[in-house]
Amino acid sequence: MAPTPRPIELHLPADPNLLRVARVAVAAVAAALPFTLDDIEDLRIAVDELGARAIEDLEPDATLELSISASDDGVTVAGRVPGAGPLPPLHPVAADLLAMARIDLDPEVAGDRAFRFTKRASVPAT
Amino acid sequence: MTREPPGGPDEVAALFERYRQTGDRRVRNEIVERHRHLADGVARRFQARGLATDDLRQTALLAMVRAADRFDPSKGATFATFAGQTMEGELKRALRDRSWAVRPPRAAQERYLEVRQREEALTHRLGRAPTVPELAEAIGTDVDTVLDAIEAAGARSSAPLTRTDDDGADVEVDALLGAVDAGFAAVDRSMVVDDLLADVDPRTREIIQLRYYERLGQDEIAQRVGVSQSYLSRLLRKALEDLRLRLEERDEGPASPP
């Protein structure tokens, strides 16, 4: 299965229970790459924690916009909630979980409640 | 004695209520943060048993996060008890996985475990962790099924261990032990059985695994371990009796050290 040629765009209501959709989507994209199960678990943890932070305390009528794209050796996930203001502080447990997930988190993403990270495959592409 | 988290049990119960209603990860993370000392304590107890300290702490913390997702306050146990047992189970499993090839089938995890087992075998063969497409091919399934298994494991419930009885009925392994641990057993009985089996002698463990996890008949097990069927029957009875006694001792014993 070849990597997805163009990004997948997801628009989800700001409901934490719907982050399951994001987890499934990133896993599906990653499965086209040389990702191991642990890589995919990392990816799922990262999108769950960062997505949850982006929609924290928002009403469900807000929308989490996710873009999931694949390169030869990694998956990049960008998320934002337009008009929702700055991100809330990262909870210490979330910070630990993200550290475990071994992602490249972009520290400076412009936009409201925005994040962007890349998870690289631990197995080199052949 | 288990140290109470800041805010006390009522506040923790209120947090769980809120988490169940909203799914808000910050609430869950707050619950985990308040019990973090338990994760650190469990990780410390497993030091010097073959895993790096950071790995132990990460495994324990992740187990606690998953315990928070699965915990049902209405079952009677406290979260500290449930999380403590879950973390110990995860850490023991992490250690045991290296030498114990047979794993108990749990309804919600069976396929996930099959995936993980195959992953381990492939890792040995390839000299690296397999990719998901490689795993799917090895199992003879498609990528979607592997991904479904991962998702199912993330949302897994605490299903009890079962075996098929001689008359075809499902029987819980711990029911065979004939004892009930009022709060904890209802929450995650399989962890109790895991813990008890970890300490029995290798032959007894093998017999119990073959009978109740692999669901082999007594005649086949007798052949495998080289004893008569009637002797095997006595061994099984004695093994279950011993486990029952140890379960009772465990229930009546002193609380775990902090």
XYZ file of C-alpha atoms in Angstrom:
384
model
C 0.000 0.000 0.000
C 1.505 3.302 -1.076
C 1.493 6.351 1.214
C -1.580 8.540 0.951
C -0.833 10.971 -1.906
C -2.523 13.967 -0.328
C -3.479 14.995 3.193
C -6.607 13.696 4.830
C -8.770 16.478 6.218
C -11.007 15.783 9.185
C -13.446 18.180 10.775
C -14.699 16.952 14.144
C -17.025 18.515 16.715
C -15.085 19.507 19.840
C -16.147 16.383 21.712
C -13.399 14.343 23.391
C -15.287 11.135 22.703
C -14.894 11.727 18.969
C -11.113 11.751 19.194
C -11.446 8.036 18.552
C -12.080 8.968 14.909
C -8.788 10.846 14.814
C -6.949 7.889 16.364
C -8.334 5.514 13.764
C -7.518 7.930 10.931
C -3.885 8.467 11.897
C -3.413 4.737 12.359
C -4.850 4.069 8.919
C -2.496 6.595 7.330
C 0.497 5.259 9.249
C -0.241 1.694 8.220
C 0.769 2.590 4.671
C 4.243 3.405 5.953
C 6.889 1.230 7.616
C 5.379 1.898 11.048
C 5.560 -0.674 13.822
C 2.713 -1.238 16.277
C 4.574 0.787 18.865
C 4.993 3.619 16.375
C 1.264 3.582 15.769
C 0.502 3.483 19.503
C 2.728 6.528 19.886
C 0.914 8.277 17.089
C -2.476 7.491 18.593
C -1.424 8.757 22.013
C -0.058 11.968 20.512
C -3.122 12.821 18.445
C -5.374 12.003 21.386
C -3.525 14.187 23.880
C -2.927 17.108 21.538
C -6.412 16.933 20.076
C -7.873 16.848 23.586
C -5.835 19.882 24.563
C -6.997 21.784 21.490
C -10.678 21.255 22.301
C -10.402 21.569 26.060
C -13.303 23.450 27.641
C -14.851 24.257 24.266
C -18.483 23.754 23.387
C -19.184 20.920 20.937
C -20.207 23.414 18.274
C -16.525 24.333 17.921
C -14.719 22.352 15.252
C -11.386 20.606 15.450
C -9.772 20.672 12.026
C -7.187 17.984 11.476
C -4.878 17.455 8.557
C -3.039 14.139 8.386
C -0.334 13.713 5.792
C 2.203 11.029 5.057
C 5.721 11.291 3.758
C 8.095 8.429 2.991
C 9.038 7.901 6.601
C 6.552 9.731 8.781
C 3.101 11.048 9.480
C 2.461 14.709 10.153
C -0.664 15.797 11.973
C -1.740 19.415 12.124
C -4.746 20.494 14.131
C -6.498 23.708 14.991
C -9.758 25.088 16.282
C -10.422 28.379 14.479
C -11.478 31.253 16.692
C -10.883 29.414 19.944
C -7.974 31.465 21.281
C -4.682 30.210 22.674
C -4.007 26.653 23.776
C -4.536 25.890 27.472
C -1.464 24.828 29.458
C -0.294 21.276 28.916
C -1.157 19.009 31.822
C 1.931 17.314 33.341
C 0.543 13.847 32.630
C -0.153 14.826 29.030
C 3.403 16.133 28.796
C 4.729 12.792 30.020
C 2.563 10.869 27.596
C 3.768 13.041 24.725
C 7.366 12.529 25.782
C 6.780 8.787 25.684
C 5.271 9.072 22.216
C 8.586 10.239 20.751
C 7.176 12.775 18.330
C 8.645 15.900 16.791
C 6.326 18.558 18.154
C 6.486 21.885 16.391
C 6.841 24.416 19.230
C 5.667 27.409 17.241
C 2.532 26.923 15.237
C 0.578 30.002 14.301
C -3.158 30.111 14.770
C -5.789 29.521 17.391
C -5.538 26.317 19.398
C -3.130 24.988 16.799
C -0.605 22.147 16.964
C 1.535 20.247 14.563
C 3.707 17.191 15.022
C 5.464 14.520 13.050
C 5.899 10.914 14.039
C 8.641 9.150 12.170
C 8.786 5.437 11.480
C 11.335 3.571 13.550
C 11.976 1.193 10.660
C 13.788 2.871 7.756
C 11.865 2.975 4.491
C 13.169 0.550 1.881
C -1.561 1.368 53.642
C -2.356 3.043 50.360
C -1.868 6.769 50.634
C -5.004 8.707 49.800
C -4.693 11.092 46.866
C -4.967 14.844 47.470
C -8.593 15.801 47.832
C -9.680 12.435 49.180
C -11.839 9.690 47.729
C -14.966 11.818 47.319
C -13.144 14.268 45.111
C -11.654 11.454 43.053
C -15.117 9.932 42.665
C -16.418 13.290 41.484
C -13.585 13.507 38.947
C -14.433 10.062 37.617
C -18.064 11.036 37.319
C -17.024 14.081 35.340
C -14.672 12.084 33.147
C -17.354 9.535 32.359
C -19.753 12.299 31.375
C -17.393 14.431 29.315
C -14.461 12.278 28.227
C -12.315 15.294 29.066
C -8.697 14.118 29.021
C -7.601 16.857 31.424
C -9.924 15.401 34.028
C -8.497 11.946 33.430
C -4.975 13.303 33.546
C -5.783 15.040 36.805
C -6.927 11.732 38.275
C -3.696 10.115 37.103
C -1.609 12.976 38.456
C -3.180 12.602 41.883
C -2.182 8.931 41.900
C 1.200 9.321 40.278
C 2.973 8.348 43.490
C 1.429 4.899 43.095
C 2.954 4.508 39.627
C 6.330 5.574 40.923
C 5.995 3.197 43.867
C 5.075 0.219 41.704
C 7.917 1.025 39.292
C 10.363 1.165 42.213
C 9.288 -2.262 43.407
C 10.110 -3.707 39.988
C 13.567 -2.188 39.768
C 16.453 -4.624 39.399
C 14.224 -7.145 37.646
C 15.472 -6.619 34.140
C 13.849 -3.441 32.866
C 15.250 0.081 32.870
C 13.783 2.442 35.457
C 12.464 4.834 32.832
C 10.753 1.973 31.020
C 9.187 0.825 34.278
C 7.877 4.269 35.104
C 6.526 4.783 31.602
C 4.860 1.379 31.577
C 3.333 2.058 34.988
C 2.108 5.510 34.017
C 0.581 4.289 30.775
C -1.052 1.412 32.657
C -2.545 3.926 35.065
C -3.903 6.047 32.206
C -5.531 2.934 30.763
C -6.786 1.936 34.195
C -8.454 5.334 34.470
C -10.155 4.715 31.132
C -11.436 1.338 32.292
C -12.209 2.002 35.939
C -15.803 1.606 37.026
C -16.362 3.088 40.510
C -19.619 1.177 40.875
C -17.715 -2.120 41.159
C -16.682 -1.303 44.693
C -12.892 -1.131 44.525
C -11.046 2.162 44.878
C -9.140 3.504 41.907
C -5.912 3.236 43.883
C -6.505 -0.496 44.336
C -7.556 -1.056 40.764
C -4.760 1.033 39.280
C -2.191 -0.589 41.561
C -3.185 -4.072 40.457
C -3.358 -3.022 36.819
C 0.105 -1.500 36.922
C 1.584 -4.510 38.678
C -0.050 -6.775 36.126
C 1.344 -4.742 33.232
C 4.835 -4.699 34.693
C 4.786 -8.398 35.472
C 3.551 -9.061 31.976
C 6.319 -6.924 30.543
C 8.827 -9.039 32.441
C 7.090 -12.338 31.878
C 6.588 -11.841 28.148
C 10.204 -12.708 27.620
C 9.887 -16.232 28.926
C 6.210 -17.113 28.985
C 4.993 -17.823 25.493
C 1.426 -18.791 26.373
C -0.881 -15.937 27.180
C -4.413 -16.192 28.473
C -7.103 -15.386 25.947
C -9.253 -12.435 26.948
C -12.224 -11.778 24.798
C -11.462 -8.144 24.057
C -7.740 -8.640 23.701
C -7.469 -11.954 21.984
C -6.778 -10.625 18.543
C -4.571 -7.886 19.912
C -2.508 -10.484 21.724
C -2.276 -12.548 18.574
C -0.972 -9.466 16.808
C 1.498 -8.807 19.604
C 2.658 -12.417 19.696
C 3.205 -12.453 15.982
C 4.988 -9.163 16.263
C 7.375 -10.682 18.775
C 8.081 -13.695 16.568
C 8.661 -11.479 13.560
C 10.906 -9.207 15.567
C 13.144 -12.164 16.312
C 13.114 -13.273 12.705
C 13.661 -9.885 11.106
C 15.986 -8.501 13.723
C 13.709 -5.450 13.998
C 10.091 -4.695 14.758
C 7.802 -5.585 11.850
C 5.715 -2.989 10.085
C 1.950 -3.257 10.186
C 1.669 -4.527 6.580
C 4.290 -7.176 7.371
C 2.308 -8.190 10.457
C -0.941 -8.404 8.556
C 0.661 -10.594 5.928
C 2.185 -12.893 8.544
C -1.144 -13.314 10.327
C -2.978 -13.825 7.070
C -5.254 -10.859 7.484
C -5.487 -7.323 6.232
C -4.128 -4.077 7.607
C -7.576 -2.911 8.713
C -8.018 -5.940 10.941
C -4.691 -5.273 12.626
C -5.662 -1.636 13.162
C -9.058 -2.666 14.543
C -7.290 -4.917 17.015
C -5.150 -2.036 18.214
C -8.166 0.213 18.658
C -10.075 -2.532 20.478
C -7.180 -3.038 22.872
C -7.097 0.670 23.638
C -10.700 0.571 24.723
C -10.506 -2.847 26.255
C -12.739 -3.934 29.065
C -11.744 -6.090 31.981
C -13.180 -9.307 30.645
C -12.674 -12.334 32.880
C -10.676 -15.322 31.767
C -12.858 -18.143 30.588
C -12.389 -21.674 29.438
C -14.808 -24.038 27.761
C -15.928 -26.710 30.157
C -16.177 -30.361 29.205
C -19.854 -29.900 28.461
C -19.160 -26.898 26.267
C -20.133 -24.205 28.763
C -17.862 -21.242 29.429
C -16.394 -21.295 32.910
C -14.350 -18.512 34.406
C -10.993 -19.721 35.592
C -11.232 -17.879 38.853
C -14.692 -19.339 39.396
C -12.953 -22.692 39.414
C -10.959 -21.483 42.358
C -14.225 -21.155 44.206
C -13.462 -17.859 45.907
C -14.701 -14.342 45.399
C -12.752 -11.213 46.185
C -15.661 -8.837 46.606
C -14.389 -5.587 45.148
C -11.325 -6.445 43.180
C -12.498 -9.679 41.598
C -15.390 -7.893 40.002
C -13.052 -5.288 38.566
C -10.263 -7.354 37.093
C -10.173 -10.970 38.122
C -7.724 -11.987 35.483
C -4.989 -9.952 37.132
C -5.427 -11.950 40.317
C -5.056 -15.196 38.441
C -2.021 -13.841 36.597
C -0.411 -12.873 39.865
C -1.073 -16.224 41.499
C 0.189 -18.196 38.533
C 3.382 -16.180 38.364
C 4.540 -17.831 41.564
C 3.607 -21.483 41.063
C 6.126 -24.089 39.975
C 6.724 -24.359 36.219
C 5.051 -27.751 35.760
C 1.905 -26.723 37.586
C 1.769 -23.502 35.624
C 2.158 -25.410 32.390
C -0.646 -27.797 33.304
C -2.988 -24.971 34.223
C -2.151 -23.080 31.071
C -2.729 -26.104 28.884
C -5.999 -26.954 30.587
C -7.613 -23.585 31.126
C -5.985 -21.291 28.601
C -5.225 -23.571 25.690
C -8.284 -25.664 26.555
C -6.669 -29.010 25.900
C -8.247 -32.218 27.152
C -6.792 -33.987 30.147
C -5.648 -36.932 28.040
C -3.637 -34.687 25.720
C -2.099 -32.784 28.608
C -1.209 -36.037 30.342
C 0.609 -37.160 27.224
C 2.452 -33.879 26.921
C 3.720 -33.792 30.469
C 4.296 -37.540 30.667
C 1.910 -38.623 33.409
C -1.213 -40.762 33.512
C -4.561 -39.087 33.069
C -5.685 -40.018 36.576
C -2.489 -38.572 38.044
C -2.948 -35.441 35.970
C -6.464 -35.122 37.324
C -5.100 -35.249 40.868
C -2.407 -32.698 39.988
C -5.016 -30.330 38.610
C -7.236 -30.689 41.664
C -4.313 -30.041 43.962
C -3.123 -27.067 41.898
C -6.551 -25.450 42.024
C -6.845 -26.151 45.730
C -3.451 -24.540 46.333
C -4.420 -21.510 44.277
C -7.670 -21.209 46.209
C -5.811 -21.284 49.517
C -3.332 -18.680 48.330
C -6.161 -16.504 47.112
C -7.771 -16.712 50.545
C -4.446 -15.891 52.209
C -4.039 -12.968 49.864
C -7.483 -11.647 50.789
C -6.799 -11.984 54.497
C -3.179 -10.840 54.388
C -1.775 -7.442 55.366
C -2.054 -4.463 53.048
C 0.755 -3.935 50.570
C 3.579 -1.666 51.683
C 3.461 1.874 50.278
